[in-house]
Short mmCIF file of C-alpha atoms and ligand atoms in Angstrom, two decimals:
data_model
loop_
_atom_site.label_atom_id
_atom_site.label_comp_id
_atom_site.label_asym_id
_atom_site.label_seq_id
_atom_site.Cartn_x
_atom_site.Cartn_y
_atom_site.Cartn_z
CA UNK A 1 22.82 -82.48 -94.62
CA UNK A 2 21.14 -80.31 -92.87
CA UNK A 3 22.71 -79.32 -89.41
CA UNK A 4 19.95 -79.10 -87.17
CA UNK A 5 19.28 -83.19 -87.34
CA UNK A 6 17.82 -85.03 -84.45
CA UNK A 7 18.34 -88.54 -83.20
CA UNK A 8 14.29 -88.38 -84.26
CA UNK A 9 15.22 -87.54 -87.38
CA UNK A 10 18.09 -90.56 -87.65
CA UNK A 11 14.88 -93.12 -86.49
CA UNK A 12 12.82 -91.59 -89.30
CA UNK A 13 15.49 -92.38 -91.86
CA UNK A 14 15.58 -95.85 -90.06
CA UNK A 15 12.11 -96.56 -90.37
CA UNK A 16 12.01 -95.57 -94.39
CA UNK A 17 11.21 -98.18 -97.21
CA UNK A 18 14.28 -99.72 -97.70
CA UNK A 19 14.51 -98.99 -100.86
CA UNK A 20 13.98 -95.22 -101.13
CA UNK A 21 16.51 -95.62 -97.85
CA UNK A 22 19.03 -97.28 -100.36
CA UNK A 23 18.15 -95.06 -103.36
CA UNK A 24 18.89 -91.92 -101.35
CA UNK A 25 22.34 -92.92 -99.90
CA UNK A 26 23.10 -94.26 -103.62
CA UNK A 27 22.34 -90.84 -104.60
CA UNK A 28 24.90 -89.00 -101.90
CA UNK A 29 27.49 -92.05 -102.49
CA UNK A 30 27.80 -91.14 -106.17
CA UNK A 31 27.53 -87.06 -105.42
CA UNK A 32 30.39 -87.00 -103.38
CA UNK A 33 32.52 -90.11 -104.47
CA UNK A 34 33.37 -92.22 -107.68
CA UNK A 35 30.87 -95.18 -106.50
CA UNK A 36 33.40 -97.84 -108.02
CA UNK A 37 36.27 -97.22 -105.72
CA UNK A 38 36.50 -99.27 -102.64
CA UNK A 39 38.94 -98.22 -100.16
CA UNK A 40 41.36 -100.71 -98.96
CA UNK A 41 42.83 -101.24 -95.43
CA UNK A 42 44.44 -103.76 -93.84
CA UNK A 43 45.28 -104.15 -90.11
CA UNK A 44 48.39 -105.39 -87.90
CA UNK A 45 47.97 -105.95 -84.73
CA UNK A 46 51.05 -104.51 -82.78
CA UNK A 47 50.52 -105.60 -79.34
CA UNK A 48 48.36 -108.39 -78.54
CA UNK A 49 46.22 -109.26 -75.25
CA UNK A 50 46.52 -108.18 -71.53
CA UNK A 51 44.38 -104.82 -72.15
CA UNK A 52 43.54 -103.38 -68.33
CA UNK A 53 40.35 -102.02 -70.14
CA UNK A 54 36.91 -104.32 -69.46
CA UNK A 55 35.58 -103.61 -73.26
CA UNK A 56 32.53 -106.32 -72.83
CA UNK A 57 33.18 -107.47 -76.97
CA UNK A 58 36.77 -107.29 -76.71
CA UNK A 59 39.05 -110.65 -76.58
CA UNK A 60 42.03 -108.83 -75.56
CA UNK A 61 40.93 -107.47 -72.41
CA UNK A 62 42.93 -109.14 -69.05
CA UNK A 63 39.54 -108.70 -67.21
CA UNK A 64 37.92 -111.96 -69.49
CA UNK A 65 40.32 -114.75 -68.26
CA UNK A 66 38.11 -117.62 -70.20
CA UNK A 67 38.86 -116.07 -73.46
CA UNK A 68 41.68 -118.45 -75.49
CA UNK A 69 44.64 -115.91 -76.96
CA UNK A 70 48.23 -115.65 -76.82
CA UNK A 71 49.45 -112.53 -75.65
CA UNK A 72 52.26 -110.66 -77.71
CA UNK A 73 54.57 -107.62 -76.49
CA UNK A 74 55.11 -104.77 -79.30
CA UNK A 75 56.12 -106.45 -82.81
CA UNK A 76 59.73 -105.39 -84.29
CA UNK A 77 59.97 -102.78 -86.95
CA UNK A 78 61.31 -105.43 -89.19
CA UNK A 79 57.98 -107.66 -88.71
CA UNK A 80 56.02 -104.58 -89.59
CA UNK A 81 57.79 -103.91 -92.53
CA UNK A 82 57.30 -107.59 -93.66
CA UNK A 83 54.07 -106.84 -92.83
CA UNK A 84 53.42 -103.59 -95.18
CA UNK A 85 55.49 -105.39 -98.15
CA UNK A 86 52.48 -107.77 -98.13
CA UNK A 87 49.75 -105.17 -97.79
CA UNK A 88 51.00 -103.19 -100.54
CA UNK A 89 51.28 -106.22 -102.68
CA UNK A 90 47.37 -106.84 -101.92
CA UNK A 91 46.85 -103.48 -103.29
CA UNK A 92 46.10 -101.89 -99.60
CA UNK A 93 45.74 -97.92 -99.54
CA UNK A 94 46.40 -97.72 -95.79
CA UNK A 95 47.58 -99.79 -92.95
CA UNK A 96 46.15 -99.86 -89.81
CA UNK A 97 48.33 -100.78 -86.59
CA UNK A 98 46.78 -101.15 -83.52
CA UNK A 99 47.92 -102.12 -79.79
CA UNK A 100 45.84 -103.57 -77.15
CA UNK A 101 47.06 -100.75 -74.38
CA UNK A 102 44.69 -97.68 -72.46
CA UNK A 103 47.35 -95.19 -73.41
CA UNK A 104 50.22 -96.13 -75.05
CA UNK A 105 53.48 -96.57 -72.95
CA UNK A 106 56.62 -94.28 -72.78
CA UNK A 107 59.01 -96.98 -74.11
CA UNK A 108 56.56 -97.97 -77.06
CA UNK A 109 55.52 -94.94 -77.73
CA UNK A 110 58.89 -93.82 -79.57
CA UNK A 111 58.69 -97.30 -81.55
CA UNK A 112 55.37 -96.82 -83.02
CA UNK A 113 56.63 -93.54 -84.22
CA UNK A 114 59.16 -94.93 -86.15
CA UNK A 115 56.53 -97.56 -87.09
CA UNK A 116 54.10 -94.69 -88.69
CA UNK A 117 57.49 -93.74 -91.06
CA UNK A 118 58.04 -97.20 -92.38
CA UNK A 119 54.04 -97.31 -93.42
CA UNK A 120 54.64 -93.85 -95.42
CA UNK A 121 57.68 -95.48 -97.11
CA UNK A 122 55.96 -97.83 -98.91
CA UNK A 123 53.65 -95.22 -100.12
CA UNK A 124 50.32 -96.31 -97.46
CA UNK A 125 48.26 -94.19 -95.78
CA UNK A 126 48.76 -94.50 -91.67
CA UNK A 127 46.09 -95.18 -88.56
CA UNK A 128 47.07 -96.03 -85.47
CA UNK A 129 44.95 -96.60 -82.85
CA UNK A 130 46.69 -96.55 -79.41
CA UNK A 131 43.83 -96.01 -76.57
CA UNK A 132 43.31 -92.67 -74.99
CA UNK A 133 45.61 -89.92 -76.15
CA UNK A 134 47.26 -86.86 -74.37
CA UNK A 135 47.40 -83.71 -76.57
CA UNK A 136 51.89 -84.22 -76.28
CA UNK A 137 50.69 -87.53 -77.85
CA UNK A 138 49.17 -86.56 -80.77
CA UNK A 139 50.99 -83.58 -81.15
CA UNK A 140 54.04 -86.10 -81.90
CA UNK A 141 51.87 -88.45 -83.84
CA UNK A 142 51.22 -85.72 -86.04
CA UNK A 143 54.92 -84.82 -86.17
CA UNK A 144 55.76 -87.88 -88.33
CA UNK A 145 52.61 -87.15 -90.17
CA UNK A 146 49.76 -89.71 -89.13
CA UNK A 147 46.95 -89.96 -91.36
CA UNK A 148 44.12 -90.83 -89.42
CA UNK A 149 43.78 -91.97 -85.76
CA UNK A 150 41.23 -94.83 -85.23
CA UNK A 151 39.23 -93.94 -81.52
CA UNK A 152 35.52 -95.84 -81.82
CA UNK A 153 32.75 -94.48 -80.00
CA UNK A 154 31.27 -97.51 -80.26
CA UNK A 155 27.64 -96.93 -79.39
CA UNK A 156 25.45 -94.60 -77.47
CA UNK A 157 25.98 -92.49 -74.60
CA UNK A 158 23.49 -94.45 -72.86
CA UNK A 159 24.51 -97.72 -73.59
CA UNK A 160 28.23 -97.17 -73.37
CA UNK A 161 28.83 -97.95 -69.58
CA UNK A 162 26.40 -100.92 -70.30
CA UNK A 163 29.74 -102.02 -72.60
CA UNK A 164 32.63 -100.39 -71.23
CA UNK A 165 32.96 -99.43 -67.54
CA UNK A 166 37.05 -98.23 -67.21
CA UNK A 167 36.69 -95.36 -69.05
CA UNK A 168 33.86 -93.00 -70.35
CA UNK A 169 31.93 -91.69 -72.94
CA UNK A 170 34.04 -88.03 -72.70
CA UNK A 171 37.37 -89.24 -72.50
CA UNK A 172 36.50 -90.77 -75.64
CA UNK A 173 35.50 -87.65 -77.26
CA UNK A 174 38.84 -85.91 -75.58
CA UNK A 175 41.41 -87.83 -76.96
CA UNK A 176 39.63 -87.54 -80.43
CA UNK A 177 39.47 -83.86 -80.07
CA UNK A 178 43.12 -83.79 -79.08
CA UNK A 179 44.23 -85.59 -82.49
CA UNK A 180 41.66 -83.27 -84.70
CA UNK A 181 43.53 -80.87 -83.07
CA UNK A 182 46.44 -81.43 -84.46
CA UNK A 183 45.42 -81.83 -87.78
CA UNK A 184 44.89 -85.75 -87.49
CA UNK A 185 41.97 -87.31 -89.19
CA UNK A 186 39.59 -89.37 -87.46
CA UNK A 187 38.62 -92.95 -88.02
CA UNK A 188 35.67 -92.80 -85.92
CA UNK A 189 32.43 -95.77 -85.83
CA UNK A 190 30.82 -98.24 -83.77
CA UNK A 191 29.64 -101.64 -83.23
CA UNK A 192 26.37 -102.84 -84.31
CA UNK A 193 24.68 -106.00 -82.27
CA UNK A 194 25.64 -105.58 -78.90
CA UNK A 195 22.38 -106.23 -77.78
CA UNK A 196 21.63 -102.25 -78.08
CA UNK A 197 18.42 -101.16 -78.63
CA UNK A 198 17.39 -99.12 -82.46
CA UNK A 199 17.17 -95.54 -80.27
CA UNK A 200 21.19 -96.60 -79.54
CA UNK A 201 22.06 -96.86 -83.03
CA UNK A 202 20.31 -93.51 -83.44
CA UNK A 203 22.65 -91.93 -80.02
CA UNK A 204 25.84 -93.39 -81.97
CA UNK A 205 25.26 -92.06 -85.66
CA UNK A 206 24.25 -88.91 -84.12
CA UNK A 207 27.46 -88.79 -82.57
CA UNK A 208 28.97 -89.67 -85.43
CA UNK A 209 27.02 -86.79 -87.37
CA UNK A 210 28.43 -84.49 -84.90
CA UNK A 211 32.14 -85.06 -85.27
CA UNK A 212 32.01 -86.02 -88.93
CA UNK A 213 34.64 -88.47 -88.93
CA UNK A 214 36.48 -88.82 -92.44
CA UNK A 215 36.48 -92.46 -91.57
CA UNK A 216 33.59 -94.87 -90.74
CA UNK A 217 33.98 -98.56 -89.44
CA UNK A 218 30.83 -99.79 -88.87
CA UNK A 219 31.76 -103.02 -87.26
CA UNK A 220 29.28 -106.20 -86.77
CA UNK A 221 30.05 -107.41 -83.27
CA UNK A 222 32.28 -110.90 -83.53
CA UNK A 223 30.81 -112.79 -80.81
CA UNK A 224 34.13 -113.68 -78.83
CA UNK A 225 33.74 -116.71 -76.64
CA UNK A 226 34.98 -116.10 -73.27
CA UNK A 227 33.87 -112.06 -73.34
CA UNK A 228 30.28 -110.76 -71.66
CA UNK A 229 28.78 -110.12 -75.05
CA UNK A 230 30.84 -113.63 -76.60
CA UNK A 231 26.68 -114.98 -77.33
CA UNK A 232 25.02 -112.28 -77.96
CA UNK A 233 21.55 -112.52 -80.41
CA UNK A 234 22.72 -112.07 -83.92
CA UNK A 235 22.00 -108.93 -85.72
CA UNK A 236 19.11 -109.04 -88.06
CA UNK A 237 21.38 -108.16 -91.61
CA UNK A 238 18.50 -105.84 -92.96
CA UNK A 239 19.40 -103.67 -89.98
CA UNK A 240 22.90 -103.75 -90.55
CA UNK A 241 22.21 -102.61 -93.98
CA UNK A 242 20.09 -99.67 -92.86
CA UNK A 243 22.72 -98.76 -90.28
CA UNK A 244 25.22 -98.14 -93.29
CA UNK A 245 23.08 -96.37 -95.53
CA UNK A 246 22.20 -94.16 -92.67
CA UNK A 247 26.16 -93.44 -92.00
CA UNK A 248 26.39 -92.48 -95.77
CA UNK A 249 23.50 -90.18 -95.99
CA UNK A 250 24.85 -88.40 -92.30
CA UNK A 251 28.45 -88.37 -93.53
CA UNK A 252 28.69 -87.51 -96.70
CA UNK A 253 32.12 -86.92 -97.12
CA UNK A 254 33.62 -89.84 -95.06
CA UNK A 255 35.14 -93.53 -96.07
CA UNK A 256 32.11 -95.61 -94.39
CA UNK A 257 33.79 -99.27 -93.76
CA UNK A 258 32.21 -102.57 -93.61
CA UNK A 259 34.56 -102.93 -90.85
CA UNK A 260 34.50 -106.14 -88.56
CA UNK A 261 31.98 -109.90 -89.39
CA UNK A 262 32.43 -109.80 -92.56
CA UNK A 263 33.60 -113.20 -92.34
CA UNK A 264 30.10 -114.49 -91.78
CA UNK A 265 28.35 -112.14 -94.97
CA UNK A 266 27.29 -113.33 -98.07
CA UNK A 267 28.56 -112.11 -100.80
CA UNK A 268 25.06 -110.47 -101.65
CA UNK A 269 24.78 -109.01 -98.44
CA UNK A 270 28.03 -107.23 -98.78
CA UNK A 271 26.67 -106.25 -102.00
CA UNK A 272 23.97 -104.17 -100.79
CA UNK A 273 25.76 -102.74 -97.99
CA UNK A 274 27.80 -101.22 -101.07
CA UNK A 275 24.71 -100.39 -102.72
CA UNK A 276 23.65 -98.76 -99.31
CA UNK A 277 26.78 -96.44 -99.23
CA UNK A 278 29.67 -98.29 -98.13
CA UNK A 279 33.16 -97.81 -99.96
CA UNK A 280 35.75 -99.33 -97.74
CA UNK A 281 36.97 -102.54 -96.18
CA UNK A 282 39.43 -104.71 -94.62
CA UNK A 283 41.59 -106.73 -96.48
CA UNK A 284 43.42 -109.15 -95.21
CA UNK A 285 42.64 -112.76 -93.58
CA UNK A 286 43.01 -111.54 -89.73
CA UNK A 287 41.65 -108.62 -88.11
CA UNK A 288 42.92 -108.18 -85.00
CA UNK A 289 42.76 -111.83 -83.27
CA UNK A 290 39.84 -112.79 -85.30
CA UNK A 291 39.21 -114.22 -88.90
CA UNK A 292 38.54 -111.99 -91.45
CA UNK A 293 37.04 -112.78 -95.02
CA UNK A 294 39.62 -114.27 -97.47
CA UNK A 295 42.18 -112.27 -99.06
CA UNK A 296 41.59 -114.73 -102.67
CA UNK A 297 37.32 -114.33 -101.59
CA UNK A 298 38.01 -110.68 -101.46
CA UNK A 299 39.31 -110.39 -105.01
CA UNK A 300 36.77 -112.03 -106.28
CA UNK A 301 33.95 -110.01 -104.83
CA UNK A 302 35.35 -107.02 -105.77
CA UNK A 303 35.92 -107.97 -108.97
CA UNK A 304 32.34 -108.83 -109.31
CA UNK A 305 31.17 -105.52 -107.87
CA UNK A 306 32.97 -103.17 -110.41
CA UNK A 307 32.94 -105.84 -113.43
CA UNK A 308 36.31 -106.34 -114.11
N1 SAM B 1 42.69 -100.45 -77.73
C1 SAM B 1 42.28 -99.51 -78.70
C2 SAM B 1 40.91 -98.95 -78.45
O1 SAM B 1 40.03 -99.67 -78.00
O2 SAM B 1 40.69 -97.77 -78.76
C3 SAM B 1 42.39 -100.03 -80.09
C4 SAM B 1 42.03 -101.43 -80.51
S1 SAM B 1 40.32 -101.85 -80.40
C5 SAM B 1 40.39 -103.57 -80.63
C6 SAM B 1 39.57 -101.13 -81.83
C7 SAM B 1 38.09 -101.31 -82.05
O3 SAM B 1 37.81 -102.61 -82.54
C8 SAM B 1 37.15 -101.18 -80.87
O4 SAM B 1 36.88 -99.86 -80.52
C9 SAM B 1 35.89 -101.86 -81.38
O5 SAM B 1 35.06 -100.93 -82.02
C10 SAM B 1 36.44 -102.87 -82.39
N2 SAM B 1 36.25 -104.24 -81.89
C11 SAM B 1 36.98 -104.86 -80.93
N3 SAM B 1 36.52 -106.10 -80.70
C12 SAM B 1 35.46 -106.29 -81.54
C13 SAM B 1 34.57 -107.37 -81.76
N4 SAM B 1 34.64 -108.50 -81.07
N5 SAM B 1 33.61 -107.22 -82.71
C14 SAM B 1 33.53 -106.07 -83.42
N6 SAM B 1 34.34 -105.02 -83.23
C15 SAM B 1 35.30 -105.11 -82.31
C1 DTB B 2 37.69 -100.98 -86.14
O1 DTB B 2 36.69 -100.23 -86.04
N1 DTB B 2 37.62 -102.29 -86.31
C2 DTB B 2 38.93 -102.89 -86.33
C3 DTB B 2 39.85 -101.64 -86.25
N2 DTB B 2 38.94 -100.57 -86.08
C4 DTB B 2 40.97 -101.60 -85.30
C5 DTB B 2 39.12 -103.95 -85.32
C6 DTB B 2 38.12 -105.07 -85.41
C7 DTB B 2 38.44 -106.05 -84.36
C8 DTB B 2 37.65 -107.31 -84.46
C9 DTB B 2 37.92 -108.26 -83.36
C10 DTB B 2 39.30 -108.83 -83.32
O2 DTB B 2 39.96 -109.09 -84.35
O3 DTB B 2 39.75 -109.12 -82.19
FE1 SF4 B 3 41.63 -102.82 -74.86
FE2 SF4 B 3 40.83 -101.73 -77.16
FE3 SF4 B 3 40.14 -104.26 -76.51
FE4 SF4 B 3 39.05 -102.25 -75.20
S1 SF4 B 3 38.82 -102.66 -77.39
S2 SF4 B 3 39.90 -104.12 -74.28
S3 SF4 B 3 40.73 -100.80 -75.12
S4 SF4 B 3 42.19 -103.52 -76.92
#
């Protein structure tokens, strides 16, 4: 990819046929990866609701009072390893945990490192994603050997304190620097239908270009009731797909998730988003506090998709 790109350059691949768009990040899919394998990831939530972050899409922040959830302090090690028994059973390649904080405390912070060591013993890749980290942080999340570290950007630069207004656009970018730093890989996307306009999708995947994350989620936003964006206009799909094959064609080399709504995609338009360059997913029938697709639905499509 040529390393002069433009976010004019992004809305040209944007406003291609969608076919040749789909033919060309087929073509860079099955360059730099075996097209059949789908990466598998499945996510525990380790602390649940009461965020002091105002994240306008988020049902865990403490700033949307009207938004039904029960909140949970950190989960034991012994409900975690429950917990990665089952993924690995699923046939899981990493397990995500992630914990509804700004920064993670002192007292959990020793806990979740003992957390990231369980996940290796049963043979899974790690993420974590924590909030903002300090570089002490992630020099000790490195220390036990985390895989990747999930930070979104989420959208564009412009947009973002549209979204997000307790912390900014930088800070972002600093605590992902600090874990690339220390040898950390980044799980890095955004959100897609949060009322943003197509030049915003261009600012984020630009972004994304930038930092070359080796890990995508592109995540459809899950209208929460109770949150600012809880009824926001639903996403046209075609544009979702676009957004994906766009992400494969910038990022060659990364894992580009169908991350969060899959729960309300057909199994065709999953399909194509696979077709379009997409090789990884959650598994599992929660995400965080929402529904995810079905574990049992999940086998099945993939089965379809590779013919087995
Ligand atoms: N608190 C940490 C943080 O924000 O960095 C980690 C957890 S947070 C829930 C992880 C990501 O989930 C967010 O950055 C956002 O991209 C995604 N997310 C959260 N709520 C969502 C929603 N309703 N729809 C789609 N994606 C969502
Ligand atoms: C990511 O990009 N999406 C995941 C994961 N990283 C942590 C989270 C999706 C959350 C969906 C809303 C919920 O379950 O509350
Ligand atoms: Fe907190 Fe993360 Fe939700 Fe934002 S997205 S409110 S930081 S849990």
């Amino acid at each position: 990819m040529d390393k002069n790109i433009t976010p004019q350059h992004i809305l040209s691949l944007y406003r291609l046929p969608l076919n040749q768009l789909i033919w060309q990040a087929g073509d860079v899919l099955r360059k730099y990866f075996d097209s059949d394998k789908i990466q598998k990831s499945t996510l525990c939530n380790i602390k649940t609701g009461g965020c002091p972050e105002d994240c306008g899409y988020c049902g865990q922040s403490a700033h949307w009072k009207n938004v039904k959830i029960t909140k949970e302090k950190l989960i034991s090690i012994e409900e975690l390893t429950k917990q990665c028994q089952e993924a690995k059973n699923n046939g899981a390649d990493r397990f995500c945990i992630a914990a509804a904080w700004r920064t993670p405390p002192k007292d959990d912070f020793n806990k979740v490192l003992d957390m990231i060591s369980t996940i290796h013993s049963f043979g899974l890749e790690s993420c974590a994603t924590l909030g903002m980290l300090t570089e002490q942080q992630a020099t000790a999340l490195a220390g036990v050997g985390l895989s990747y570290y999930n930070h979104n950007l989420d959208t564009s630069r412009e947009y973002y304190p549209k979204v997000v207004s307790t912390r900014t656009y930088e800070q972002r970018l600093e605590t992902l620097a600090n874990a690339r730093s220390k040898g950390i890989k980044l799980c890095c996307g955004g959100i897609i239908g949060m009322g943003e306009t197509r030049d915003d999708r261009c600012g984020l995947l630009f972004e994304l270009f930038k930092l070359q994350p080796e890990s995508v989620p592109i995540n459809q936003l899950v209208g929460v009731p109770g949150t600012p964006l809880g009824t926001s206009e639903k996403l046209d799909h075609i544009e979702f797909i676009r957004t994906i094959a766009i992400a494969r064609i910038l990022m060659p080399n990364s894992w580009v998730r169908i991350s969060a709504g899959r729960d309300t995609m057909n199994d065709e338009l999953q399909m194509l988003c696979f077709l379009a360059g997409a090789n990884s997913l959650f598994i599992g029938d929660k995400l965080l506090t929402v529904s995810n697709a079905s574990l049992q639905h999940d086998k099945e499509l993939l089965s379809a998709l590779v013919g087995t």
